Coordinates of C-alpha atoms in Angstrom, one line a residue:
X1 CA 45.6 92.0 79.1
X2 CA 48.1 93.0 76.5
X3 CA 49.5 95.6 78.9
X4 CA 50.1 93.3 81.6
X5 CA 51.8 90.8 79.6
X6 CA 54.1 93.5 78.2
X7 CA 54.6 94.9 81.5
X8 CA 55.7 91.4 83.1
X9 CA 57.7 90.5 79.9
X10 CA 60.2 93.7 80.1
X11 CA 60.6 92.9 84.0
X12 CA 60.7 89.3 84.2
X13 CA 61.5 86.6 81.6
X14 CA 59.1 83.5 81.4
X15 CA 62.5 81.6 81.4
X16 CA 63.7 83.0 84.5
X17 CA 60.4 82.1 86.3
X18 CA 60.5 78.6 85.0
X19 CA 63.9 77.9 86.3
X20 CA 62.9 79.5 89.7
X21 CA 60.2 77.2 90.1
X22 CA 62.1 74.3 89.1
X23 CA 64.9 75.0 91.3
X24 CA 67.6 75.6 88.9
X25 CA 67.6 79.5 88.9
X26 CA 71.0 79.9 90.4
X27 CA 71.4 83.6 89.9
X28 CA 68.1 84.5 91.4
X29 CA 69.5 87.4 93.2
X30 CA 69.7 88.9 89.9
X31 CA 65.9 88.5 89.0
X32 CA 64.2 88.7 92.4
X33 CA 64.6 91.5 95.1
X34 CA 65.1 95.4 94.5
X35 CA 67.2 96.1 91.2
X36 CA 67.6 99.8 90.1
X37 CA 66.7 99.8 86.2
X38 CA 65.7 101.9 83.3
X39 CA 62.2 101.1 82.2
X40 CA 60.3 102.8 79.4
X41 CA 62.6 105.9 79.5
X42 CA 62.2 106.3 83.5
X43 CA 64.9 105.6 86.0
X44 CA 63.5 103.6 89.3
X45 CA 63.7 100.3 91.2
X46 CA 62.0 97.0 89.9
X47 CA 60.9 95.0 92.9
X48 CA 60.0 91.2 92.6
X49 CA 59.3 88.9 95.4
X50 CA 57.8 85.2 95.8
X51 CA 54.7 85.1 97.9
X52 CA 52.3 82.4 96.0
X53 CA 49.7 82.4 98.9
X54 CA 49.3 86.1 99.4
X55 CA 46.1 87.9 98.3
X56 CA 47.9 91.2 97.7
X57 CA 51.4 92.5 98.1
X58 CA 52.5 96.3 97.9
X59 CA 55.9 97.9 98.3
X60 CA 55.9 100.3 101.5
X61 CA 58.7 102.6 102.4
X62 CA 60.2 106.1 103.2
X63 CA 58.9 107.0 99.5
X64 CA 55.3 106.4 100.2
X65 CA 54.9 107.1 104.1
X66 CA 54.6 103.2 104.5
X67 CA 51.3 103.4 102.7
X68 CA 50.4 99.9 101.0
X69 CA 47.7 101.6 99.0
X70 CA 50.1 103.4 96.7
X71 CA 52.2 100.9 95.4
X72 CA 50.5 97.6 94.9
X73 CA 52.5 94.8 93.0
X74 CA 51.2 92.8 89.9
X75 CA 51.0 88.8 90.1
X76 CA 52.6 87.2 87.4
X77 CA 50.0 84.8 86.2
X78 CA 50.2 81.9 88.7
X79 CA 53.8 81.7 89.4
X80 CA 53.3 83.4 92.8
X81 CA 55.8 86.0 91.9
X82 CA 54.8 89.5 92.4
X83 CA 56.5 92.6 90.6
X84 CA 56.4 96.3 90.5
X85 CA 58.3 99.2 89.0
X86 CA 58.4 102.3 91.0
X87 CA 59.8 105.1 89.1
X88 CA 62.2 107.7 90.8
X89 CA 63.7 105.3 93.4
X90 CA 67.0 105.0 93.9
X91 CA 69.8 103.5 96.1
X92 CA 69.3 104.6 99.8
X93 CA 65.6 104.0 99.7
X94 CA 64.1 102.1 102.5
X95 CA 61.4 99.6 102.1
X96 CA 59.3 96.4 103.1
X97 CA 56.9 94.2 101.6
X98 CA 53.1 94.9 103.1
X99 CA 51.6 91.1 102.4
X100 CA 47.9 90.6 102.7
X101 CA 47.8 86.8 104.2
X102 CA 45.2 84.3 103.0
X103 CA 43.9 84.6 106.5
X104 CA 43.1 88.3 106.1
X105 CA 46.3 89.4 107.9
X106 CA 48.6 91.9 106.9
X107 CA 52.6 91.4 107.6
X108 CA 55.4 93.6 106.8
X109 CA 58.3 91.6 105.7
X110 CA 62.1 92.7 104.6
X111 CA 63.3 91.4 101.3
X112 CA 64.8 88.0 101.5
X113 CA 66.9 89.1 98.4
X114 CA 67.7 92.5 99.7
X115 CA 71.5 93.5 99.6
X116 CA 71.8 95.7 102.5
X117 CA 69.6 96.3 105.5
X118 CA 68.9 99.0 108.1
X119 CA 71.0 98.9 111.1
X120 CA 69.5 96.9 114.1
X121 CA 67.2 97.1 115.7
X122 CA 65.5 98.6 112.7
X123 CA 64.5 96.0 110.3
X124 CA 63.8 97.4 106.7
X125 CA 65.6 96.5 103.6
X126 CA 67.8 99.3 101.7
X127 CA 67.9 99.7 97.9
X128 CA 71.7 99.0 97.2
X129 CA 73.6 98.0 94.0
X130 CA 76.9 95.9 94.3
X131 CA 78.3 96.7 90.9
X132 CA 80.0 99.9 92.1
X133 CA 83.1 98.7 93.8
X134 CA 86.6 98.4 91.9
X135 CA 88.2 95.0 92.6
X136 CA 92.0 94.8 93.0
X137 CA 92.4 91.2 93.7
X138 CA 92.8 90.0 90.2
X139 CA 96.1 88.2 90.8
X140 CA 94.8 86.2 93.6
X141 CA 91.5 85.2 91.9
X142 CA 93.8 84.2 88.8
X143 CA 96.3 82.0 91.0
X144 CA 93.7 80.4 93.3
X145 CA 92.4 78.6 90.3
X146 CA 95.9 77.1 89.6
X147 CA 96.5 76.1 93.2
X148 CA 95.9 72.6 94.6
X149 CA 94.5 73.0 97.9
X150 CA 94.9 69.6 98.9
X151 CA 98.6 69.3 98.7
X152 CA 99.1 72.6 100.1
X153 CA 99.3 74.2 103.5
X154 CA 96.1 75.2 104.9
X155 CA 95.9 77.1 108.2
X156 CA 92.5 78.8 109.1
X157 CA 92.0 81.8 111.7
X158 CA 88.6 81.7 112.7
X159 CA 87.1 85.1 113.9
X160 CA 84.2 87.1 115.2
X161 CA 84.0 90.2 113.8
X162 CA 82.3 91.7 116.4
X163 CA 84.6 90.6 119.3
X164 CA 87.9 90.5 118.0
X165 CA 88.6 93.9 118.8
X166 CA 86.2 96.8 120.3
X167 CA 86.5 100.6 120.3
X168 CA 86.9 102.1 123.4
X169 CA 83.3 103.3 123.8
X170 CA 82.4 99.6 123.1
X171 CA 81.2 100.4 119.6
X172 CA 82.2 97.9 116.6
X173 CA 84.8 98.4 114.4
X174 CA 84.0 98.8 110.6
X175 CA 84.7 96.4 108.1
X176 CA 87.4 98.8 106.6
X177 CA 88.7 99.5 110.2
X178 CA 89.0 95.7 110.8
X179 CA 90.8 95.3 107.4
X180 CA 93.4 97.8 108.5
X181 CA 93.6 96.1 111.7
X182 CA 93.3 92.3 111.6
X183 CA 94.5 91.5 108.1
X184 CA 98.4 92.2 108.4
X185 CA 98.0 90.4 111.9
X186 CA 96.8 87.2 110.6
X187 CA 99.1 87.4 107.6
X188 CA 102.2 88.1 109.5
X189 CA 101.3 85.3 111.8
X190 CA 101.3 82.8 108.8
X191 CA 97.6 82.0 108.4
X192 CA 96.4 81.2 105.0
X193 CA 92.7 81.7 105.3
X194 CA 90.2 83.9 107.6
X195 CA 87.0 82.2 108.5
X196 CA 84.4 84.5 109.4
X197 CA 81.3 83.6 111.7
X198 CA 78.4 84.5 109.8
X199 CA 78.2 88.2 108.5
X200 CA 74.8 87.6 106.7
X201 CA 72.1 90.1 108.5
X202 CA 70.8 89.0 111.8
X203 CA 68.6 90.8 114.5
X204 CA 70.2 89.4 117.5
X205 CA 73.9 90.0 118.2
X206 CA 74.4 87.0 120.4
X207 CA 73.0 84.5 118.0
X208 CA 76.6 85.4 116.5
X209 CA 75.0 85.4 112.7
X210 CA 73.6 81.8 113.1
X211 CA 69.9 83.1 113.2
X212 CA 69.7 85.1 109.9
X213 CA 67.1 87.2 108.3
X214 CA 68.8 88.4 105.5
X215 CA 71.0 86.0 103.6
X216 CA 71.8 88.4 100.7
X217 CA 72.7 91.4 102.9
X218 CA 76.0 91.8 104.7
X219 CA 75.2 92.9 108.1
X220 CA 74.9 96.6 108.5
X221 CA 76.6 96.3 112.2
X222 CA 80.0 96.6 110.7
X223 CA 79.4 98.8 107.7
X224 CA 78.3 98.7 104.2
X225 CA 78.5 96.0 101.5
X226 CA 81.2 98.2 99.8
X227 CA 83.2 98.2 103.2
X228 CA 83.2 94.5 103.4
X229 CA 84.3 94.0 99.7
X230 CA 87.4 96.1 100.8
X231 CA 87.9 93.7 103.5
X232 CA 87.8 90.7 101.2
X233 CA 89.9 92.6 98.6
X234 CA 92.6 93.5 101.0
X235 CA 92.6 89.8 102.2
X236 CA 93.3 88.7 98.7
X237 CA 96.0 91.3 98.2
X238 CA 97.8 90.0 101.2
X239 CA 97.2 86.4 100.0
X240 CA 94.8 85.4 102.4
X241 CA 91.7 83.5 101.4
X242 CA 88.3 84.3 103.1
X243 CA 85.7 81.3 104.1
X244 CA 82.2 82.5 105.3
X245 CA 80.3 80.4 107.9
X246 CA 77.1 79.9 105.8
X247 CA 73.7 78.4 107.6
X248 CA 71.3 76.7 105.1
X249 CA 69.8 74.6 107.8
X250 CA 67.3 77.2 109.6
X251 CA 66.4 80.6 110.1
X252 CA 65.3 82.6 113.1
X253 CA 61.4 83.4 113.5
X254 CA 61.5 87.1 113.7
X255 CA 58.6 89.0 112.3
X256 CA 60.2 90.6 109.6
X257 CA 61.9 87.6 108.4
X258 CA 61.5 84.5 106.6
X259 CA 59.3 82.7 108.5
X260 CA 55.5 82.2 107.3
X261 CA 56.3 84.7 104.8
X262 CA 53.4 85.2 102.8
X263 CA 50.9 84.3 105.9
X264 CA 51.5 80.3 105.1
X265 CA 54.6 77.9 105.6
X266 CA 56.6 79.1 102.7
X267 CA 60.5 78.7 103.4
X268 CA 59.8 76.3 106.0
X269 CA 57.8 72.9 105.7
X270 CA 54.0 72.9 106.1
X271 CA 54.1 70.0 108.4
X272 CA 54.7 71.8 111.8
X273 CA 57.1 69.0 113.3
X274 CA 59.1 69.4 110.1
X275 CA 59.4 72.8 110.5
X276 CA 60.2 73.2 114.0
X277 CA 63.8 73.2 115.4
X278 CA 63.1 73.4 119.0
X279 CA 66.6 73.4 120.6
X280 CA 67.3 76.6 118.7
X281 CA 63.6 77.9 118.5
X282 CA 63.9 78.3 114.8
X283 CA 62.3 77.1 111.7
X284 CA 64.0 74.5 109.3
X285 CA 64.1 74.9 105.3
X286 CA 61.9 73.1 103.3
X287 CA 64.2 71.3 100.9
X288 CA 61.5 69.9 99.0
X289 CA 60.5 73.1 97.6
X290 CA 62.2 74.1 94.3
X291 CA 61.9 77.9 95.0
X292 CA 63.9 77.2 98.4
X293 CA 66.3 75.4 96.6
X294 CA 67.0 78.2 93.9
X295 CA 67.0 80.8 97.0
X296 CA 69.9 78.9 98.9
X297 CA 71.9 77.8 96.1
X298 CA 71.7 81.1 94.5
X299 CA 72.7 82.6 97.7
X300 CA 76.1 80.5 97.9
X301 CA 76.9 81.6 94.4
X302 CA 76.0 85.1 95.3
X303 CA 78.6 85.3 97.7
X304 CA 81.2 84.1 95.5
X305 CA 80.2 85.9 92.4
X306 CA 79.7 89.4 94.1
X307 CA 82.0 89.5 97.1
X308 CA 84.7 87.1 95.6
X309 CA 84.3 84.8 98.7
X310 CA 86.5 81.5 98.4
X311 CA 84.4 79.2 100.1
X312 CA 82.2 78.1 102.9
X313 CA 82.2 76.4 106.4
X314 CA 78.4 74.9 105.9
X315 CA 76.9 74.9 109.4
X316 CA 75.1 72.0 111.0
X317 CA 75.2 69.4 108.2
X318 CA 74.2 66.6 110.5
X319 CA 71.1 68.5 111.5
X320 CA 70.3 68.4 107.6
X321 CA 71.1 65.1 106.6
X322 CA 69.3 63.8 109.9
X323 CA 65.7 64.4 110.8
X324 CA 66.4 64.3 114.4
X325 CA 69.7 65.6 115.1
X326 CA 69.7 68.2 117.6
X327 CA 65.8 68.8 117.7
X328 CA 65.8 68.9 121.3
X329 CA 62.2 67.7 121.8
X330 CA 62.8 64.1 121.9
X331 CA 60.8 63.2 119.1
X332 CA 61.5 60.8 116.3
X333 CA 60.7 61.9 112.6
X334 CA 60.8 59.6 109.8
X335 CA 60.9 59.9 106.0
X336 CA 58.9 58.2 103.2
X337 CA 60.5 55.0 103.6
X338 CA 60.7 54.9 107.6
X339 CA 64.3 56.0 107.7
X340 CA 65.7 58.8 109.7
X341 CA 67.6 60.5 106.9
X342 CA 66.4 63.7 105.3
X343 CA 66.2 62.9 101.9
X344 CA 65.3 66.2 100.4
X345 CA 68.2 67.8 102.3
X346 CA 70.8 65.3 101.3
X347 CA 69.6 65.6 97.4
X348 CA 69.9 69.7 98.0
X349 CA 73.5 69.4 99.5
X350 CA 74.7 67.0 96.5
X351 CA 73.0 69.6 94.0
X352 CA 74.7 72.4 95.9
X353 CA 78.1 71.0 95.7
X354 CA 77.7 70.1 91.9
X355 CA 76.6 73.6 91.0
X356 CA 79.2 75.4 93.1
X357 CA 82.2 73.1 91.7
X358 CA 80.9 73.4 88.2
X359 CA 80.9 77.3 88.4
X360 CA 84.1 77.4 90.7
X361 CA 86.1 74.3 90.9
X362 CA 88.5 75.9 93.1
X363 CA 85.9 76.7 96.0
X364 CA 86.2 75.4 99.4
X365 CA 83.1 73.5 100.6
X366 CA 83.6 72.3 104.2
X367 CA 81.0 70.3 105.9
X368 CA 80.5 70.9 109.8
X369 CA 79.4 67.2 110.1
X370 CA 79.5 65.5 113.5
X371 CA 78.4 61.9 112.9
X372 CA 80.0 59.0 111.0
X373 CA 78.0 59.8 107.7
X374 CA 80.2 57.9 105.2
X375 CA 81.8 59.9 102.1
X376 CA 81.1 63.4 103.0
X377 CA 84.0 64.5 101.0
X378 CA 83.6 62.0 98.1
X379 CA 82.1 63.4 94.8
X380 CA 78.5 62.7 94.1
X381 CA 79.1 60.7 91.1
X382 CA 80.9 58.4 93.5
X383 CA 78.0 58.4 96.2
X384 CA 79.2 61.3 98.3
X385 CA 77.9 64.3 99.5
X386 CA 80.3 66.2 97.4
X387 CA 81.9 68.6 99.8
X388 CA 85.8 68.8 99.6
X389 CA 86.4 69.2 103.5
X390 CA 85.0 68.1 106.6
X391 CA 85.7 69.3 110.1
X392 CA 87.2 66.3 112.1
X393 CA 85.2 66.8 115.2
X394 CA 85.9 63.5 116.5
X395 CA 89.6 64.0 116.7
X396 CA 88.8 67.3 118.6
X397 CA 86.6 65.8 121.1
X398 CA 89.1 63.1 121.7
X399 CA 92.5 65.0 121.9
X400 CA 90.6 67.6 124.1
X401 CA 89.3 65.3 126.5
X402 CA 92.6 63.5 126.8
X403 CA 94.3 66.9 127.4
X404 CA 92.4 67.6 130.2
X405 CA 93.2 64.6 132.1
X406 CA 95.8 64.7 134.9
X407 CA 99.0 63.5 133.5
X408 CA 98.9 60.5 135.6
X409 CA 95.5 59.5 134.2
X410 CA 96.5 59.6 130.4
X411 CA 98.3 56.4 130.1
X412 CA 94.9 54.5 130.7
X413 CA 93.2 56.5 127.9
X414 CA 96.0 56.3 125.3
X415 CA 93.8 55.4 122.5
X416 CA 92.2 58.8 122.8
X417 CA 95.6 59.8 121.2
X418 CA 95.8 57.2 118.4
X419 CA 92.3 56.3 117.5
X420 CA 92.0 59.2 114.8
X421 CA 94.8 57.5 112.6
X422 CA 92.3 54.6 111.9
X423 CA 90.1 57.1 109.9
X424 CA 92.3 60.2 109.4
X425 CA 92.3 59.3 105.3
X426 CA 88.8 58.5 105.0
X427 CA 87.9 62.1 104.3
X428 CA 89.6 65.2 103.7
X429 CA 89.8 66.4 107.3
X430 CA 90.3 70.0 108.6
X431 CA 91.3 69.8 112.5
X432 CA 89.1 72.4 114.2
X433 CA 89.9 74.1 117.6
X434 CA 86.8 76.2 117.1
X435 CA 84.7 78.7 118.9
X436 CA 82.5 75.8 119.3
X437 CA 85.1 74.6 122.0
X438 CA 85.7 77.8 123.7
X439 CA 82.3 78.9 125.1
X440 CA 79.5 78.7 127.7
X441 CA 81.8 77.2 130.4
X442 CA 83.9 75.0 128.2
X443 CA 86.9 77.1 128.9
X444 CA 89.9 78.4 126.5
X445 CA 92.4 76.0 125.3
X446 CA 94.6 77.3 127.9
X447 CA 92.4 76.8 130.9
X448 CA 91.5 73.2 129.8
X449 CA 95.0 72.2 130.3
X450 CA 95.8 70.6 133.7
X451 CA 98.5 71.6 136.2
X452 CA 100.1 74.8 137.5
X453 CA 100.6 77.9 135.3
X454 CA 103.9 76.6 133.7
X455 CA 102.4 73.3 133.1
X456 CA 99.3 74.6 131.4
X457 CA 101.4 76.5 129.0
X458 CA 103.7 73.6 128.3
X459 CA 100.6 71.3 127.8
X460 CA 99.2 73.8 125.2
X461 CA 102.4 74.1 123.2
X462 CA 102.6 70.3 123.1
X463 CA 98.9 70.3 122.1
X464 CA 99.5 72.9 119.5
X465 CA 102.5 70.8 118.1
X466 CA 100.5 67.7 117.8
X467 CA 97.7 69.7 116.2
X468 CA 100.0 71.0 113.5
X469 CA 101.8 67.8 112.7
X470 CA 98.6 65.5 112.8
X471 CA 97.5 64.9 109.3
X472 CA 94.7 67.4 108.1
X473 CA 94.2 70.9 107.5
X474 CA 94.0 73.4 110.5
X475 CA 91.8 75.9 112.0
X476 CA 92.6 77.9 115.2
X477 CA 89.7 80.3 116.6
X478 CA 90.9 83.7 117.6
X479 CA 92.8 84.5 120.6
X480 CA 94.2 80.9 121.1
X481 CA 97.1 81.9 119.3
X482 CA 98.5 84.1 122.3
X483 CA 96.9 81.9 125.0
X484 CA 93.5 83.7 126.1
X485 CA 93.1 82.6 129.6
X486 CA 89.3 83.1 129.7
X487 CA 86.9 81.5 127.2
X488 CA 85.6 83.4 124.4
X489 CA 83.4 86.2 125.5
X490 CA 81.4 87.4 122.6
X491 CA 80.2 90.9 124.2
X492 CA 83.7 92.1 124.8
X493 CA 86.9 92.0 122.7
X494 CA 89.9 89.6 123.1
X495 CA 91.9 89.8 126.0
X496 CA 94.7 91.9 124.5
X497 CA 95.9 93.2 127.6
X498 CA 97.6 89.6 127.9
X499 CA 100.2 90.8 125.9
X500 CA 101.6 92.6 128.9
X501 CA 102.7 89.3 130.5
X502 CA 105.9 87.6 129.2
X503 CA 104.3 84.1 129.2
X504 CA 101.6 85.1 126.7
X505 CA 104.0 86.9 124.7
X506 CA 106.3 83.8 124.4
X507 CA 103.2 81.8 123.6
X508 CA 102.5 84.2 120.8
X509 CA 106.0 84.1 119.4
X510 CA 105.7 80.1 119.6
X511 CA 102.6 79.8 117.5
X512 CA 103.7 82.5 115.2
X513 CA 107.2 80.5 114.7
X514 CA 105.6 77.3 114.3
X515 CA 103.1 78.7 111.8
X516 CA 105.9 79.6 109.6
X517 CA 107.8 76.5 110.1
X518 CA 104.7 74.5 109.1
X519 CA 104.3 76.5 106.0
X520 CA 107.9 76.0 104.7
X521 CA 108.1 72.2 105.8
X522 CA 106.4 70.7 102.9
X523 CA 106.0 67.0 104.6
X524 CA 103.6 68.5 107.2
X525 CA 101.3 69.0 104.9
X526 CA 101.9 67.6 101.3
X527 CA 100.2 64.3 101.8
X528 CA 97.9 65.2 104.3
X529 CA 94.7 63.2 102.7
X530 CA 96.9 60.2 101.8
X531 CA 98.0 57.3 104.0
X532 CA 101.6 57.5 102.5
X533 CA 102.1 60.7 104.4
X534 CA 102.3 59.4 107.9
X535 CA 103.8 56.5 109.6
X536 CA 103.7 55.3 113.3
X537 CA 107.2 54.8 114.6
X538 CA 105.4 53.9 118.1
X539 CA 101.8 54.4 118.8
X540 CA 102.0 52.1 121.6
X541 CA 103.8 53.5 124.5
X542 CA 101.2 54.2 126.9
X543 CA 103.2 53.7 129.8
X544 CA 105.3 56.6 129.2
X545 CA 102.3 58.6 127.3
X546 CA 104.6 59.0 124.4
X547 CA 103.9 58.6 120.8
X548 CA 106.2 58.8 117.8
X549 CA 105.5 59.1 114.1
X550 CA 106.8 60.1 110.6
X551 CA 105.2 62.7 108.3
X552 CA 106.2 62.3 104.7
X553 CA 106.5 64.4 101.7
X554 CA 106.0 63.5 98.0
X555 CA 109.7 63.1 97.3
X556 CA 111.7 60.3 98.5
X557 CA 113.6 61.1 101.7
X558 CA 111.5 64.2 102.5
X559 CA 110.2 63.4 105.9
X560 CA 110.3 64.4 109.6
X561 CA 109.9 62.7 112.9
X562 CA 107.9 63.8 115.8
X563 CA 108.1 62.8 119.4
X564 CA 105.4 63.9 121.8
X565 CA 105.9 63.3 125.5
X566 CA 102.4 63.8 127.4
X567 CA 103.7 62.9 130.6
X568 CA 105.6 65.0 133.2
X569 CA 109.0 62.9 133.0
X570 CA 111.7 64.0 131.1
X571 CA 114.0 61.5 129.4
X572 CA 117.9 62.1 128.8
X573 CA 118.6 58.7 127.0
X574 CA 115.4 58.0 125.1
X575 CA 115.9 55.5 122.4
X576 CA 113.7 56.0 119.0
X577 CA 113.7 53.9 116.1
X578 CA 114.6 55.7 112.6
X579 CA 114.4 54.6 109.0
X580 CA 117.9 55.3 107.8
X581 CA 121.6 55.6 109.2
X582 CA 123.2 59.1 109.5
X583 CA 122.5 62.0 111.7
X584 CA 119.2 63.6 112.8
X585 CA 119.1 66.8 113.8
X586 CA 116.5 68.6 116.0
X587 CA 114.7 71.5 113.9
X588 CA 111.7 72.2 116.5
X589 CA 111.4 71.8 120.2
X590 CA 108.2 73.0 122.0
X591 CA 110.5 73.2 125.2
X592 CA 112.8 76.0 123.6
X593 CA 113.4 79.0 126.4
X594 CA 112.4 81.3 123.7
X595 CA 108.7 79.7 124.0
X596 CA 108.7 79.8 127.7
X597 CA 109.9 76.3 128.0
X598 CA 112.8 74.7 130.2
X599 CA 115.4 74.6 127.3
X600 CA 115.9 71.0 127.5
X601 CA 117.1 70.5 123.7
X602 CA 119.0 68.4 121.6
X603 CA 121.6 71.1 120.6
X604 CA 124.1 68.3 118.7
X605 CA 123.0 66.4 115.8
X606 CA 122.1 62.7 116.8
X607 CA 124.2 59.7 115.4
X608 CA 122.1 57.0 114.4
X609 CA 123.0 53.4 115.8
X610 CA 122.7 50.2 113.5
X611 CA 120.3 49.1 116.5
X612 CA 116.8 48.1 115.1
X613 CA 114.2 49.4 117.5
X614 CA 110.5 50.4 117.0
X615 CA 110.2 48.2 113.9
X616 CA 112.8 50.5 112.1
X617 CA 116.0 49.4 111.0
X618 CA 118.0 51.7 112.9
X619 CA 117.7 53.9 116.3
X620 CA 119.1 56.8 118.1
X621 CA 119.2 58.1 121.9
X622 CA 117.7 61.7 122.2
X623 CA 116.5 63.9 125.1
X624 CA 112.8 64.3 125.6
X625 CA 111.7 67.2 127.8
X626 CA 108.5 66.7 129.6
X627 CA 105.1 67.7 128.3
X628 CA 106.7 68.4 125.1
X629 CA 106.9 68.0 121.4
X630 CA 110.2 67.9 119.1
X631 CA 110.9 67.5 115.7
X632 CA 113.9 65.9 113.8
X633 CA 114.9 66.0 110.1
X634 CA 117.5 63.8 108.6
X635 CA 120.6 65.7 108.0
X636 CA 123.8 64.8 105.6
X637 CA 126.3 66.7 107.7
X638 CA 127.1 66.6 111.4
X639 CA 126.2 70.0 112.1
X640 CA 123.7 71.7 114.5
X641 CA 120.4 72.4 112.8
X642 CA 118.6 75.6 113.0
X643 CA 115.8 76.1 115.4
X644 CA 112.7 77.2 113.5

């Protein structure tokens, strides 16, 4: 008995076990899993796993010919934790857990806390340590602590690492190779962040990482953990933040994964109806179990701690907070009070955000939440969920529905343009043109646009300008920056051959130019989340399908005027109300010839007349091209402005 206690105490502390079972061991990856250590003078690996209902657990692998009789683990009292130190093992050893279930079955499971895994289709875990990489991003890590994200530009490039580019033989680029290819491209194009679709270990390529088996293992498809660290490091050195898609709602049922881990529902709820996610063929996490809470919050902390990740886009939040959202089987589940909210998931989300922001106040916690749930980005102490950003999926759906209309129909659906401003400041929003909108027959942004080839590009330039001038931070999916014509095809690379065509090169130049213009034009983002940063000039011109508005900065007089013409009519003498006298200079025009437009621009500064219009004390006449957006800035001198 004394020997067992001594063994346990030297490998796992009672305090760590207490916190894990309480749901507050937020660095559980340092306790559980496989860790090279020195024990009683020997070098080896300590294994620890949570399997409370198992009859017996063994470590099996390449070191014992996968024979479960040779390395049986010891159960730590009644905690459900099994532990074993195996001398002589080191990084690179391959292993799994052989678990004998309460039903006299034997299953082989990968380590839920493994830092590395075999390359699919192999499924074993690999002993690995993550403390060998020498980081060189100290400047970024220090500066971001001082940065006010709410009052700064944010332009996110969403990418899928497996299909941005591929080698000639169809193989994936490694993290290192992608770092040398994509980071300069993204930085030079003006993006502030890269958002990666999930890079946690997953068995099926075409799940895009959204059905995970290894939450702590960066996928070996693209290389080693150190190579991914290099990718993040290089991003930070170029001034680019890194956001990860993170999936705490559900996990896949593959035999080596988390499902029925010890032969019983462990990470998933005991109730089969609560456990199943029929539409995706997956299991939901059981947020009522403190150990699952420790596992998931530790996982978020892990990526920020070990990989210097700057934040998460939390997938499918609506499916977490509502019991029946995206179930797919027509059943209606209720909570203990008869409601349809998942009370345990809501408590988990609040706890997650509290813990993250306590440790990482500069983190980005972005909710992909598709309903009208209130206060998603409000602090938990004010009754909110505690995120600091939310995807504005309502705006995205409305504007894409509007843009796909034939131009002569748009005047009948003008509210789709303007409705978002009723709620634009109710949350801290990110406007997402994400992968969700560009797959499975939904068409690319360019191909959603109506009209002939020229009109499609004109519409897309107009859409992009409205997107970039509308309140809220921005996210664009890869390929959209050069007008990818086909929808995203996850099994092939982007259509880089489109750069052979002048129209696509011109559109690429347009987005690159506008991105840089956006970053240096403070009034387009300084007050993104405050009503004082926006003012309508005329939201009601449905007959001509034109809207006009003002974006304001913090300083008095720091503003610009935006006019968006969604019709095919051009206007040579269009009158618009303005707030002050003098001259206004056109500083951006999506119809510029260099962008592929017709070149109808306001070459000379526009003189203001003392004619009240649009509830403004002054007005001016301007040229407004068809299917275009133009931006004006007040100037004190009568001279031609510089085209951005």
